[in-house]
Structures are given as C-alpha cells and as structure tokens.
Short mmCIF file of C-alpha atoms in Angstrom, two decimals:
data_model
loop_
_atom_site.label_atom_id
_atom_site.label_comp_id
_atom_site.label_asym_id
_atom_site.label_seq_id
_atom_site.Cartn_x
_atom_site.Cartn_y
_atom_site.Cartn_z
CA MET A 27 7.50 -14.33 -24.41
CA PRO A 28 11.18 -14.81 -25.16
CA VAL A 29 12.25 -14.08 -21.59
CA SER A 30 10.28 -14.45 -18.40
CA ALA A 31 11.37 -13.81 -14.84
CA ILE A 32 11.82 -15.87 -11.69
CA LYS A 33 10.38 -14.48 -8.45
CA ALA A 34 12.85 -13.85 -5.64
CA VAL A 35 13.23 -11.82 -2.48
CA ALA A 36 16.25 -9.59 -1.89
CA LYS A 37 18.37 -10.77 1.01
CA PRO A 38 19.03 -8.54 4.00
CA GLN A 39 22.55 -7.33 4.70
CA ASN A 40 22.37 -5.78 8.12
CA GLY A 41 25.06 -3.12 8.43
CA VAL A 42 25.67 -2.56 4.71
CA GLY A 43 23.21 0.33 4.61
CA ALA A 44 21.44 0.72 7.92
CA PHE A 45 22.40 -1.20 11.01
CA ILE A 46 19.68 -2.61 13.23
CA LEU A 47 20.92 -3.83 16.59
CA PRO A 48 19.71 -7.44 16.93
CA CYS A 49 18.94 -7.00 20.63
CA LYS A 50 15.36 -5.74 20.81
CA SER A 51 14.43 -5.64 24.46
CA MET A 52 15.97 -6.45 27.84
CA THR A 53 14.24 -7.25 31.11
CA PHE A 54 16.03 -6.93 34.44
CA HIS A 55 14.58 -9.00 37.29
CA TYR A 56 15.64 -8.27 40.86
CA CYS A 57 14.68 -9.17 44.42
CA ASN A 58 14.75 -6.73 47.32
CA TRP A 59 15.19 -9.37 49.96
CA TRP A 60 17.66 -11.99 48.78
CA GLY A 61 21.37 -11.24 49.08
CA SER A 62 22.11 -12.67 45.63
CA SER A 63 20.49 -9.54 44.14
CA ARG A 64 22.77 -7.08 45.91
CA GLY A 65 24.95 -6.49 42.85
CA MET A 66 21.91 -6.33 40.57
CA ASN A 67 20.25 -3.72 42.78
CA ALA A 68 23.44 -1.65 42.79
CA PHE A 69 23.54 -1.93 38.98
CA LEU A 70 19.92 -0.84 38.65
CA LYS A 71 20.54 2.20 40.84
CA SER A 72 23.90 3.35 39.49
CA SER A 73 24.68 1.97 36.02
CA LEU A 74 21.35 1.22 34.35
CA PRO A 75 20.47 4.86 33.46
CA ALA A 76 23.78 5.26 31.65
CA PHE A 77 23.35 1.88 29.96
CA ALA A 78 19.86 2.81 28.78
CA LYS A 79 21.07 6.16 27.51
CA ARG A 80 23.84 4.50 25.53
CA ASN A 81 21.38 2.01 23.98
CA PRO A 82 18.19 3.89 23.14
CA GLN A 83 17.18 1.24 20.59
CA ILE A 84 16.63 -1.36 23.33
CA GLN A 85 13.36 -1.45 25.19
CA ILE A 86 14.34 -1.85 28.86
CA THR A 87 12.00 -3.19 31.52
CA VAL A 88 12.81 -3.52 35.23
CA SER A 89 10.58 -5.78 37.24
CA PRO A 90 10.76 -7.27 40.73
CA ARG A 91 10.77 -11.03 41.12
CA PRO A 92 10.65 -11.72 44.83
CA ARG A 93 12.37 -14.80 46.28
CA HIS A 94 14.25 -15.57 43.07
CA HIS A 95 17.79 -15.01 41.83
CA PRO A 96 18.30 -11.89 39.69
CA GLU A 97 18.18 -12.45 35.96
CA ILE A 98 18.61 -10.55 32.71
CA ILE A 99 16.43 -11.66 29.79
CA ALA A 100 17.05 -10.35 26.27
CA ASN A 101 14.85 -10.71 23.20
CA TYR A 102 16.30 -10.56 19.70
CA ILE A 103 15.12 -9.57 16.24
CA ASN A 104 15.14 -13.17 15.03
CA GLY A 105 12.74 -14.19 17.81
CA ALA A 106 15.38 -15.76 20.05
CA GLN A 107 15.46 -15.20 23.78
CA GLU A 108 18.60 -15.35 25.90
CA SER A 109 18.74 -15.16 29.66
CA ILE A 110 21.62 -14.96 32.13
CA CYS A 111 21.30 -15.49 35.84
CA VAL A 112 23.43 -12.88 37.60
CA LYS A 113 23.21 -14.13 41.17
CA ASN A 114 25.95 -13.01 43.57
CA LEU A 115 27.64 -10.86 40.93
CA GLN A 116 28.80 -7.37 41.74
CA ASN A 117 27.70 -4.22 39.91
CA GLU A 118 30.55 -4.52 37.41
CA GLY A 119 29.83 -8.18 36.71
CA VAL A 120 26.16 -7.49 36.06
CA ARG A 121 27.14 -4.71 33.66
CA GLU A 122 29.42 -7.08 31.76
CA LYS A 123 26.62 -9.63 31.41
CA ALA A 124 24.25 -6.92 30.19
CA GLU A 125 26.80 -5.82 27.59
CA LEU A 126 27.24 -9.44 26.53
CA LEU A 127 23.52 -9.85 25.93
CA ARG A 128 23.35 -6.49 24.18
CA SER A 129 26.07 -7.39 21.65
CA HIS A 130 24.74 -10.88 21.01
CA THR A 131 23.05 -11.55 17.65
CA GLY A 132 20.55 -14.07 18.96
CA GLU A 133 21.91 -16.73 16.59
CA LYS A 134 22.88 -20.09 18.02
CA ASN A 135 26.57 -20.90 18.19
CA ARG A 136 27.37 -23.35 15.46
CA LYS A 137 30.23 -24.61 13.42
CA TRP A 138 30.40 -23.48 9.81
CA ASP A 139 31.07 -26.17 7.23
CA GLY A 140 34.80 -25.81 7.02
CA ARG A 141 34.86 -22.90 4.58
CA PRO A 142 37.12 -20.09 5.75
CA VAL A 143 34.90 -17.37 4.27
CA ARG A 144 31.16 -17.38 3.72
CA SER A 145 29.76 -14.74 1.44
CA LEU A 146 26.71 -13.88 -0.64
CA ASN A 147 29.02 -13.10 -3.54
CA GLU A 148 31.12 -15.71 -5.21
CA SER A 149 34.86 -15.29 -5.35
CA VAL A 150 36.05 -12.44 -7.57
CA ARG A 151 38.26 -14.83 -9.54
CA GLY A 152 35.51 -17.39 -10.08
CA ILE A 153 35.80 -21.14 -9.85
CA TRP A 154 39.10 -22.52 -11.12
CA SER A 155 38.88 -23.98 -14.55
CA PRO A 156 41.36 -26.40 -16.13
CA PHE A 157 40.86 -24.94 -19.58
CA HIS A 158 41.88 -21.36 -18.88
CA GLY A 159 45.05 -19.60 -17.87
CA SER A 160 48.53 -21.02 -18.03
CA LYS A 161 49.09 -24.74 -18.09
CA VAL A 162 50.06 -26.38 -14.82
CA LYS A 163 53.07 -28.71 -15.12
CA ILE A 164 53.05 -31.59 -12.68
CA MET B 240 4.86 -0.65 -11.63
CA LYS B 241 2.54 2.25 -11.74
CA ARG B 242 3.39 5.43 -13.54
CA ILE B 243 3.19 8.54 -11.40
CA PRO B 244 2.03 11.69 -13.13
CA ILE B 245 4.51 14.54 -12.82
CA SER B 246 2.11 16.58 -10.72
CA ARG B 247 1.92 13.79 -8.16
CA CYS B 248 5.66 13.18 -7.81
CA ALA B 249 7.34 13.35 -4.45
CA SER B 250 7.95 17.09 -4.51
CA GLN B 251 4.24 17.76 -4.24
CA LEU B 252 4.16 18.08 -0.48
CA LEU B 253 7.37 20.02 -0.20
CA ALA B 254 7.97 23.70 -0.42
CA PRO B 255 9.28 25.10 -3.70
CA SER B 256 12.98 25.80 -3.44
CA PRO B 257 12.89 29.58 -2.87
CA LEU B 258 11.14 29.07 0.50
CA PRO B 259 13.77 27.42 2.65
CA ARG B 260 12.35 27.96 6.14
CA ARG B 261 8.88 26.61 5.73
CA PRO B 262 8.34 23.95 8.39
CA LEU B 263 8.22 20.61 6.64
CA CYS B 264 6.46 18.78 9.39
CA PRO B 265 2.71 19.36 9.50
CA TYR B 266 2.70 18.14 13.09
CA ALA B 267 5.07 20.93 14.14
CA ALA B 268 3.16 23.49 12.07
CA ALA B 269 -0.10 22.44 13.64
CA LYS B 270 1.45 22.57 17.10
CA HIS B 271 2.63 26.14 16.58
CA ALA B 272 -0.60 27.26 14.97
CA ARG B 273 -2.95 25.77 17.52
CA ARG B 274 -1.38 26.61 20.84
CA SER B 275 -4.66 27.90 22.19
CA ILE B 276 -6.48 24.60 21.71
CA VAL B 277 -6.69 22.14 24.57
CA PRO B 278 -3.71 19.78 24.59
CA HIS B 279 -5.61 16.52 24.16
CA SER B 280 -6.74 17.34 20.65
CA HIS B 281 -3.93 15.51 18.83
CA ARG B 282 -6.35 13.17 17.21
CA VAL B 283 -8.41 16.08 15.98
CA GLN B 284 -5.34 17.67 14.40
CA ALA B 285 -4.24 14.39 12.91
CA ARG B 286 -7.57 14.24 11.14
CA PHE B 287 -6.46 16.93 8.71
CA GLN B 288 -3.68 14.71 7.35
CA SER B 289 -6.12 12.25 5.90
CA THR B 290 -7.28 12.30 2.31
CA VAL B 291 -10.57 10.63 3.08
CA ALA B 292 -13.40 12.56 4.61
CA VAL B 293 -14.19 11.56 8.17
CA PRO B 294 -17.79 10.38 8.17
CA ASP B 295 -18.94 11.51 11.59
CA GLU B 296 -17.53 13.45 14.48
CA GLY B 297 -19.23 11.31 17.11
CA ASP B 298 -16.22 9.02 17.41
CA LEU B 299 -13.86 11.90 17.96
CA GLU B 300 -16.02 13.32 20.69
CA LEU B 301 -16.10 9.96 22.36
CA GLU B 302 -12.34 9.53 22.23
CA MET B 303 -11.63 13.03 23.44
CA ALA B 304 -13.97 12.44 26.33
CA ALA B 305 -12.23 9.20 27.13
CA HIS B 306 -8.97 10.98 27.66
CA SER B 307 -9.93 14.31 29.10
CA GLY B 308 -9.58 12.80 32.56
CA PRO B 309 -10.66 14.28 35.87
CA ALA B 310 -8.02 17.04 35.80
CA SER B 311 -9.45 18.85 32.80
CA THR B 312 -12.65 20.77 32.96
CA SER B 313 -15.11 18.23 31.68
CA HIS B 314 -18.47 19.42 32.83
CA SER B 315 -20.72 17.25 30.69
CA ARG B 316 -19.18 13.86 31.48
CA SER B 317 -17.94 13.10 34.96
CA GLU B 318 -16.82 9.52 34.27
CA PRO B 319 -14.01 9.00 31.70
CA LEU B 320 -14.82 6.23 29.25
CA PRO B 321 -12.77 3.05 29.53
CA LEU B 322 -9.83 2.67 27.16
CA GLU B 323 -11.28 -0.58 25.86
CA SER B 324 -14.00 1.37 24.10
CA LEU B 325 -11.45 2.84 21.67
CA PRO B 326 -10.63 0.78 18.56
CA SER B 327 -6.93 1.72 18.69
CA PRO B 328 -4.66 3.44 21.24
CA HIS B 329 -5.10 7.15 21.81
CA PRO B 330 -2.32 9.24 20.17
CA SER B 331 -1.45 10.77 23.52
CA ALA B 332 -0.38 7.31 24.72
CA ALA B 333 2.39 7.28 22.10
CA GLU B 334 4.71 9.50 24.15
CA ARG B 335 4.56 7.04 27.04
CA SER B 336 5.31 3.94 24.95
CA THR B 337 8.88 2.67 25.46
CA ARG B 338 8.44 0.42 22.44
CA LEU B 339 7.88 3.41 20.16
CA HIS B 340 10.86 5.28 21.59
CA ALA B 341 13.02 2.18 21.02
CA LEU B 342 11.67 1.71 17.49
CA ARG B 343 12.40 5.31 16.57
CA SER B 344 16.00 5.01 17.75
CA ARG B 345 16.38 1.58 16.15
CA LEU B 346 15.49 3.05 12.76
CA SER B 347 17.81 6.04 13.45
CA LEU B 348 14.97 8.49 12.91
CA PRO B 349 15.49 12.04 14.20
CA THR B 350 13.61 13.02 17.35
CA ARG B 351 11.65 15.62 15.42
CA PHE B 352 9.68 12.76 13.88
CA PRO B 353 6.66 12.68 16.22
CA LEU B 354 5.84 9.46 18.00
CA GLN B 355 2.15 10.05 17.34
CA ALA B 356 2.86 9.72 13.62
CA LEU B 357 4.89 6.56 14.22
CA ALA B 358 2.05 5.14 16.31
CA ARG B 359 -0.44 5.93 13.59
CA THR B 360 1.54 4.00 10.99
CA LEU B 361 1.13 0.90 13.17
CA VAL B 362 -2.69 0.96 13.05
CA HIS B 363 -4.04 -1.03 10.14
CA PRO B 364 -7.51 -0.12 8.79
CA SER B 365 -8.76 -3.54 9.88
CA ALA B 366 -8.22 -2.46 13.49
CA ASP B 367 -9.53 1.10 13.32
CA ALA B 368 -11.91 1.95 10.51
CA ASN B 369 -11.62 5.69 11.09
CA PRO B 370 -9.36 7.05 8.31
CA ALA B 371 -8.19 9.80 10.63
CA PHE B 372 -6.46 7.34 12.92
CA ASN B 373 -5.41 4.40 10.71
CA ASN B 374 -2.54 4.19 8.26
CA ALA B 375 -4.59 3.75 5.06
CA SER B 376 -3.84 7.14 3.52
CA LEU B 377 -0.18 7.06 4.58
CA SER B 378 0.27 3.59 3.13
CA ILE B 379 -1.12 4.73 -0.22
CA LEU B 380 1.41 7.57 -0.26
CA GLY B 381 4.20 5.25 0.85
CA ARG B 382 3.34 2.72 -1.81
CA GLN B 383 3.63 5.33 -4.55
CA LEU B 384 6.91 6.66 -3.15
CA LEU B 385 8.47 3.21 -2.79
CA GLY B 386 7.43 2.32 -6.32
CA TYR B 387 8.76 5.61 -7.65
CA TYR B 388 12.20 5.43 -6.00
CA MET B 389 12.62 1.73 -6.76
CA THR B 390 11.60 2.01 -10.40
CA GLU B 391 13.73 5.04 -11.18
CA TRP B 392 16.79 3.46 -9.57
CA LEU B 393 16.28 0.22 -11.47
CA LEU B 394 15.55 1.86 -14.83
CA CYS B 395 18.56 4.19 -14.55
CA THR B 396 20.99 1.58 -13.25
CA TYR B 397 19.99 -1.23 -15.61
CA PRO B 398 18.50 0.55 -18.64
CA ARG B 399 18.27 -2.55 -20.81
CA LEU B 400 16.38 -4.93 -18.51
CA PRO B 401 13.36 -6.68 -20.03
CA MET B 402 10.03 -5.60 -18.56
CA ASP B 403 9.29 -8.92 -16.83
CA VAL B 404 12.66 -8.84 -15.09
CA ILE B 405 12.05 -5.26 -13.97
CA PHE B 406 8.74 -6.32 -12.43
CA ALA B 407 10.39 -9.27 -10.69
CA ALA B 408 13.24 -7.12 -9.38
CA ILE B 409 10.82 -4.52 -8.01
CA GLU B 410 8.88 -7.29 -6.30
CA ALA B 411 12.11 -8.71 -4.88
CA TYR B 412 12.98 -5.37 -3.28
CA ILE B 413 9.62 -3.91 -2.26
CA GLY B 414 7.14 -6.71 -2.86
CA PRO B 415 4.75 -7.95 -0.16
CA LYS B 416 7.12 -10.66 1.05
CA ALA B 417 10.10 -8.31 1.11
CA LEU B 418 8.20 -5.66 3.07
CA ALA B 419 6.95 -8.19 5.60
CA THR B 420 10.55 -9.37 6.08
CA VAL B 421 11.70 -5.79 6.49
CA ALA B 422 9.09 -5.21 9.19
CA SER B 423 10.18 -8.27 11.11
CA GLU B 424 13.82 -7.21 10.81
CA TRP B 425 12.87 -3.89 12.35
CA GLY B 426 11.57 -5.78 15.36
CA ILE B 427 7.87 -5.09 14.86
CA GLU B 428 5.60 -7.21 17.02
CA ALA B 429 1.90 -7.59 16.46
CA ALA B 430 -0.80 -7.29 19.08
CA GLU B 431 -3.02 -10.32 19.52
CA GLU B 432 -6.12 -8.19 19.28
CA PRO B 433 -6.30 -4.45 18.56
CA GLY B 434 -7.75 -2.16 21.19
CA GLY B 435 -7.40 1.17 22.93
CA GLU B 436 -5.80 -0.25 26.04
CA ILE B 437 -2.74 -1.92 24.52
CA ASP B 438 0.71 -0.50 23.85
CA SER B 439 0.95 1.90 20.90
CA GLY B 440 4.22 0.26 19.82
CA LEU B 441 2.53 -2.93 18.69
CA LEU B 442 1.24 -3.53 15.16
CA GLN B 443 -2.55 -3.46 15.37
CA PHE B 444 -4.74 -5.37 12.96
CA LYS B 445 -7.59 -7.79 13.13
CA ARG B 446 -6.13 -11.25 12.68
CA ILE B 447 -7.58 -13.71 10.24
CA ARG B 448 -8.58 -16.92 12.00
CA THR B 449 -6.84 -20.16 11.10
CA GLY B 450 -8.66 -21.93 8.30
CA ASP B 451 -10.70 -18.91 7.27
CA ASP B 452 -10.76 -17.69 3.70
CA LEU B 453 -8.94 -14.58 2.61
CA PRO B 454 -11.15 -11.48 2.49
CA ALA B 455 -12.70 -10.81 -0.89
CA ALA B 456 -10.55 -7.70 -1.46
CA LEU B 457 -7.31 -9.70 -1.16
CA ARG B 458 -8.44 -12.71 -3.12
CA ARG B 459 -7.06 -13.19 -6.60
CA GLN B 460 -9.61 -11.98 -9.08
CA ALA B 461 -10.09 -12.62 -12.75
CA PRO B 462 -8.47 -9.84 -14.80
CA TRP B 463 -10.84 -7.26 -16.17
CA LYS B 464 -9.97 -8.38 -19.67
CA TRP B 465 -8.15 -11.47 -20.75
CA ASN B 466 -5.54 -10.10 -23.12
CA VAL B 467 -3.50 -8.33 -20.48
CA THR B 468 -0.70 -6.51 -22.25
CA THR B 469 2.58 -5.22 -20.86
CA THR B 470 1.34 -1.69 -21.39
CA HIS B 471 -1.72 -2.49 -19.30
CA LYS B 472 0.53 -3.88 -16.57
CA ILE B 473 2.63 -0.74 -16.57
CA MET B 474 -0.17 1.78 -16.72
CA THR B 475 -3.09 0.45 -14.72
CA THR B 476 -2.10 -2.22 -12.20
CA ASP B 477 0.32 -2.28 -9.31
CA GLU B 478 4.10 -1.84 -9.48
CA PHE B 479 4.79 -5.59 -9.75
CA GLY B 480 3.06 -6.16 -13.07
CA SER B 481 0.07 -8.03 -11.68
CA GLU B 482 -3.03 -8.48 -13.75
CA ASP B 483 -5.23 -6.56 -11.33
CA ALA B 484 -4.96 -3.34 -9.42
CA PRO B 485 -4.02 -3.75 -5.74
CA PRO B 486 -6.84 -3.53 -3.17
CA SER B 487 -7.33 -0.10 -1.69
CA PRO B 488 -6.37 0.00 2.03
CA HIS B 489 -9.69 1.67 2.71
CA ALA B 490 -11.45 -1.45 1.39
CA LEU B 491 -9.94 -3.53 4.20
CA GLU B 492 -11.76 -1.76 7.04
CA LYS B 493 -13.16 -4.17 9.64
CA THR B 494 -12.04 -7.23 7.64
CA PRO B 495 -9.62 -9.73 9.19
CA VAL B 496 -6.34 -9.71 7.27
CA PRO B 497 -3.18 -11.86 7.25
CA SER B 498 -0.25 -10.54 9.25
CA GLU B 499 1.83 -10.08 6.09
CA GLU B 500 -0.71 -7.59 4.77
CA ALA B 501 -0.61 -5.55 7.98
CA ALA B 502 3.20 -5.61 8.10
CA GLN B 503 3.58 -4.36 4.55
CA ALA B 504 0.98 -1.65 5.13
CA PHE B 505 3.03 -0.50 8.13
CA VAL B 506 6.28 -0.26 6.15
CA ARG B 507 4.55 1.69 3.38
CA ALA B 508 2.82 3.97 5.86
CA LEU B 509 6.12 4.66 7.59
CA ILE B 510 7.63 5.77 4.28
CA GLY B 511 4.59 8.00 3.73
CA ALA B 512 4.79 9.46 7.23
CA LEU B 513 8.52 10.12 6.86
CA HIS B 514 7.82 11.96 3.64
CA VAL B 515 5.11 14.09 5.21
CA HIS B 516 6.99 14.91 8.41
CA LEU B 517 10.66 14.93 7.43
CA GLY B 518 10.69 15.61 3.70
CA SER B 519 11.85 13.67 0.69
CA PRO B 520 15.67 13.95 1.15
CA LEU B 521 15.45 11.90 4.33
CA VAL B 522 13.08 9.41 2.73
CA LYS B 523 15.54 8.93 -0.11
CA ARG B 524 18.35 8.28 2.37
CA PHE B 525 16.12 5.93 4.34
CA PHE B 526 15.20 4.08 1.17
CA ARG B 527 18.85 3.75 0.16
CA ASP B 528 19.88 2.47 3.59
CA HIS B 529 17.04 0.03 4.19
CA PHE B 530 15.97 -1.18 0.74
CA LEU B 531 18.69 -0.61 -1.86
CA SER B 532 21.28 -2.05 0.53
CA ARG B 533 19.62 -5.45 0.29
CA HIS B 534 21.32 -8.06 -1.84
CA LEU B 535 19.73 -9.18 -5.09
CA ASP B 536 21.57 -10.84 -7.94
CA ILE B 537 19.51 -9.67 -10.90
CA SER B 538 21.24 -12.11 -13.26
CA THR B 539 19.49 -14.98 -11.46
CA LEU B 540 16.04 -13.59 -12.31
CA PHE B 541 16.25 -14.32 -16.04
CA ASP B 542 14.41 -17.31 -17.41
CA PHE B 543 15.13 -17.72 -21.14
CA ARG B 544 13.05 -20.03 -23.29
CA THR B 545 15.10 -19.96 -26.50
CA PRO B 546 18.25 -17.93 -25.88
CA THR B 547 19.90 -18.84 -29.17
CA ARG B 548 17.00 -17.49 -31.19
CA ASP B 549 16.80 -14.34 -29.03
CA LEU B 550 20.50 -13.75 -29.51
CA SER B 551 20.35 -14.01 -33.28
CA HIS B 552 17.39 -11.61 -33.32
CA LEU B 553 19.30 -9.23 -31.08
CA CYS B 554 22.34 -9.32 -33.35
CA ALA B 555 20.13 -8.70 -36.38
CA ARG B 556 18.46 -5.75 -34.65
CA GLU B 557 21.71 -4.17 -33.53
CA GLY B 558 23.45 -4.75 -36.84
CA PHE B 559 26.05 -7.20 -35.52
CA GLU B 560 27.15 -10.15 -37.54
CA SER B 561 24.94 -13.14 -36.85
CA PRO B 562 26.20 -15.20 -33.88
CA VAL B 563 28.18 -18.37 -34.43
CA ALA B 564 28.86 -20.93 -31.68
CA ARG B 565 32.39 -22.34 -31.65
CA LEU B 566 33.93 -24.97 -29.44
CA ILE B 567 36.68 -23.45 -27.34
CA SER B 568 37.79 -26.56 -25.54
CA GLU B 569 36.53 -29.90 -24.35
CA THR B 570 37.44 -32.79 -22.15
CA GLY B 571 36.32 -36.38 -21.85
CA ARG B 572 34.09 -36.49 -24.87
CA LEU B 573 33.88 -40.29 -24.67
CA SER B 574 33.76 -40.44 -20.88
CA ARG B 575 30.86 -40.30 -18.46
CA HIS B 576 31.54 -36.64 -17.56
CA PRO B 577 32.30 -34.71 -20.70
CA VAL B 578 32.71 -30.93 -20.40
CA PHE B 579 32.47 -28.63 -23.37
CA ILE B 580 33.28 -24.95 -23.38
CA VAL B 581 31.48 -23.15 -26.15
CA GLY B 582 31.79 -19.50 -27.09
CA VAL B 583 29.28 -17.49 -29.08
CA TYR B 584 31.03 -15.23 -31.57
CA SER B 585 29.79 -12.40 -33.69
CA GLY B 586 32.48 -11.95 -36.29
CA ARG B 587 35.71 -11.79 -34.27
CA ASP B 588 34.00 -10.66 -31.01
CA LYS B 589 33.18 -13.18 -28.36
CA LEU B 590 29.74 -12.35 -26.97
CA GLY B 591 29.48 -15.07 -24.36
CA GLU B 592 30.83 -18.34 -23.13
CA GLY B 593 29.26 -21.32 -21.45
CA ALA B 594 30.18 -24.75 -20.17
CA GLY B 595 27.98 -27.80 -20.40
CA SER B 596 28.03 -31.56 -20.47
CA SER B 597 26.80 -31.66 -24.04
CA LEU B 598 27.56 -29.46 -26.99
CA ASP B 599 23.99 -28.25 -27.16
CA GLU B 600 23.80 -27.40 -23.48
CA ALA B 601 27.05 -25.47 -23.67
CA ARG B 602 25.82 -23.57 -26.73
CA VAL B 603 22.54 -22.61 -25.03
CA ARG B 604 24.37 -21.54 -21.90
CA ALA B 605 26.75 -19.44 -23.96
CA ALA B 606 23.84 -17.72 -25.71
CA ALA B 607 22.15 -17.04 -22.35
CA ALA B 608 25.39 -15.59 -21.00
CA ALA B 609 25.65 -13.33 -24.05
CA LEU B 610 22.05 -12.13 -23.59
CA LYS B 611 22.63 -11.45 -19.89
CA ALA B 612 25.75 -9.50 -20.74
CA TRP B 613 23.62 -7.35 -23.03
CA TYR B 614 20.64 -6.91 -20.74
CA LEU B 615 22.65 -6.25 -17.57
CA TYR B 616 24.51 -3.29 -19.03
CA LYS B 617 25.12 -0.72 -16.32
CA PRO B 618 26.19 2.86 -17.06
CA ALA B 619 29.17 4.01 -15.05
CA GLU B 620 27.61 7.18 -13.67
CA VAL B 621 23.93 7.42 -12.89
CA THR B 622 21.88 10.31 -11.56
CA VAL B 623 18.29 9.41 -10.79
CA PRO B 624 15.62 12.02 -11.58
CA SER B 625 14.50 12.41 -7.96
CA SER B 626 18.00 13.54 -6.96
CA MET B 627 17.33 16.82 -8.78
CA GLU B 628 14.06 17.56 -6.94
CA GLY B 629 14.19 21.05 -5.53
CA ALA B 630 17.87 21.39 -6.38
CA LEU B 631 19.05 24.85 -7.43
CA ASP B 632 22.23 23.62 -9.07
CA THR B 633 21.33 21.15 -11.80
CA SER B 634 24.78 21.06 -13.39
CA THR B 635 25.44 17.61 -11.88
CA TRP B 636 22.54 16.11 -13.80
CA ARG B 637 23.51 13.56 -16.40
CA PRO B 638 20.83 12.44 -18.84
CA ASN B 639 20.08 8.79 -18.46
CA TYR B 640 20.56 6.15 -21.09
CA VAL B 641 17.27 5.04 -22.62
CA ASP B 642 17.31 1.72 -24.41
CA CYS B 643 14.96 0.75 -27.20
CA GLY B 644 13.86 -2.30 -25.23
CA GLU B 645 14.06 -6.05 -25.09
CA VAL B 646 14.19 -8.31 -28.11
CA ILE B 647 10.76 -9.09 -29.51
CA VAL B 648 10.66 -12.45 -31.20
#
C-alpha cells in the first residue's frame, strides 16, 4: 500500500465542547460532640442544601465521624483525592473551603517548564526560519 | 467502518416529520399507557425495548417478588427475596442512587431522560445475562450510531482521505481506547463484583482475573479468508477496518471481560439509550460536544512509504505537470548540521516544501507535504447527511464533494 496509517487516540479538551466538572464527589464529616465541628454543623444545616442544588453534578455524602475534627473530602475525575480539615471554622469559612475543593481540578500544583503558553496547537506563525521573510541586519 | 443500509439509519426510531407530538421516549409512552399496572413493573416494561427474545419469565417473576415488599399485596410469597439473589440492581433502585443523579447532571442530560435507562446502560452482559436488563441491545444501536455520525463527518469534512487514514481517524475518535477514556473522563466507577445489592450508579461487569486469558469471543481470530480487501473491511467488519467482525455483546454473557470492554459498551449503550429516549437531534449534539470536540491532528496519521512516487502518480492522474524537486535554499552544506529546503514544483506551482539534513530527506519531506496538502483538502462549507433527517426545509443542503479516491500505485 502506498500509504498506511498510524494509530492514535484523540486528546480530550474539556470545555471545548462539553464541560465536565473535575470534582466528582464530596464527603462532609462532622461530629456532634466536639466544639471544632460547630461551624461545620451550621454549614450542614443552613448552606449545604443550597450548595448541593447549585452543584447537581457532585455526589454529596454527609457522614458522622465522632470524636474527630470535621473534614471535607473531595474525589476528582483523574482519581485524585483532596481533603481539608475545617476544624474551628465558622459556617462561612467551611463554605469557602467547600467551594475551593469544588473548583479544584485534582491536578497537582507544579511549575511548567518556562514556556509562557502551552497548547495542543503549534504557533500560528510556525517556527522561525532563517531562510524565509526579510533579512535581519545585525 | 460498517455501512448502514438506508432503512436502518438513525431516523428509523423517530416519528416521520408530519407527526410532531408523538412522544419520543418509549419510557414515557409506556408510563402513560400502563397506568393501571402495579408500579414495580419497570423491569417488565423495559423488556419490550430489547431486540432479543427473553428466554424465560421465571427470572422476572423472581425479581418482581424480590421487590414487591411487605406493603404490596403479595399473597403467595410472604418473605421478600434478598437483593443478593439478583444479578444486577433492580431498576426501581435507580431513582434512589445519588451517583446516577450526579452522572445525569454531569453529562448535562435533561431530566426527562429516565434514570432507569441510565442504570441499564451501566449493566454489561457479563454481569446480567438477561437481555431485558443488560445493555447489549443498546450498545449495538449505539455502536451503529457512533460509526454513522463519525464516518459521515469525516467523509464530508475530509473528502480525499485515504481509506486507511479514515479507519485510523475513526478509531482515534470512537475506538475502544478512546471510548474507555471517555468513560473515565465522565467519572464512571466500576463495581468490584456485580450484584443486586450494590449502587446502580456503578459500572457492573464480571472482572477478568489477573493472569487469565481473554475470553474466546474477544481473542484475535484468523480472518475468514486471507486476502482481506479494503472493500471487505468496509462492508463486512467493524468500523475500524479490522479483519474480523466485532464480537456480538450477546456473546459475552457470563464471561469475565476486561474493564475496557465494559467501559466502551457503556458509552455505546448510552448513545443508544439517548437515541431511543431523547431522539436523534440531541444525540447529534451530544456527539458533537463529547466526541468531535476532541483534538486529533489528522496530518500526523499518515505513514507514507514512497511519497515521491505517489506524488508523481497523483500528478499524472490529475493531469498536472510531473513534479520536479528544486532546492530553495541551503545552509552549511560542508558542516556537521546542513539544512536544505527543497520545494516540489509542478510547472510553476509549488506543491510542497520540506526541510531536511540531506537533499534526499528534504525532497521526500517535500513530497510528503505535497501529498498531505492534497489529501487533507477541506471544503469550506459542509452539511452532513444526518443534518437533513426529518427536516422540512432542505434548502440549506449542499451536496458534498466526492473524490475519486487515493492514489493507487
């Protein structure tokens, strides 16, 4: 055959067509006895229904964990798990932490390799070539 | 790539255009029609969606009994059967599954798409052999639809692609690996072991044990004849140009399968279920958003053996002047890193250009670039055939460009 083909797999571009929120599920742990859970309990009673209604794509579980500090655990599409201990925080603080976990991608924080832009597509202008365009006088 | 006969195209299950108010969703239709029946008969209604005859009704009786509970008037059986006796979760458990609710919102599906249907797409035939409750029939439908939408988009957008590249591009978008990736990006988790007692939102299949052989249906078999032609690949095997037809989902009942197989069956079954319950316009939108939006550089799929010879044959076929390679510029011919820029010209037209560290390499690259420029031709405006399905106004239809095909050397 004059031309054959190389096997490949198309790369995902989340948000180009459909957007899938990376946060998959969240678990809220609370304690009825310890004072560090007071803000968490207030959040569960007052703000969690609104939070769940705003984010129907997240599976939300509430479970007691007696004699422990309150904690929010989030699972992500890429298999990562993030948890934040929300001891002694007020209702508003717990809500902020929940929003933080919700908007997280699950990727680790890392430094990119110095390039200002990373893209699947090469630059529109292509790589600079010394043989094309006007001559550069030094 | 499998050709779909016209009678089996996606409009088959939809109403003809003059009947606008026919309910598209068989679930809703069945719900309205069968109000008088006891409410726990979802599984019995779901049976009618299957294309395969249900062998015996004993299973159904058993499952209905398991869920009739003490509240309903069950005279014959006082004790409800344990959930563990069911091979897969009961459809009535779907409404209570938070996972399924989350999955439906995550995929932005409308709430009129029933959760029972979504739950059924997650049951692989290896978990539940009953064709009324597993996703075998839906995955067959979904496979045909995915192949149809993908192929028509590819053939209309890139009308000159060689057949092998078309097969590879289809596999890159909707091949087994791609579908398994899509399922994991949708946040699908698999159950360790299928059963009636577990959450309906988990993918249910019988796992293959580590070190075990693949089941016979999935193993690579010798082709049915040894001179497999391109026509044979198009007409009789799967959409990726394999030498054999794909295994039927019904052949995988009760056999342990790899997780990739179950994940791809789920994605196909979801497409099939969307088509049955919500109609083809939504499936087309879903396909565009979730599959066509993925990134694939088709120019990287080409693998030329002798591009210079192909190019001269192409020029002879199209009546161009025969191609001539000319050196455009060079640097460091006597150094350790020479660079040559060679252009391939047909008469006064430059067909392609390539750079290489030897004259021959640059010439071959230039010929490959010229061939890619020919094969990757893309018409400016494209209307795919399925966009006219059921449309009253066909004035927007533009006939598609049909090319005479790749160069045969």
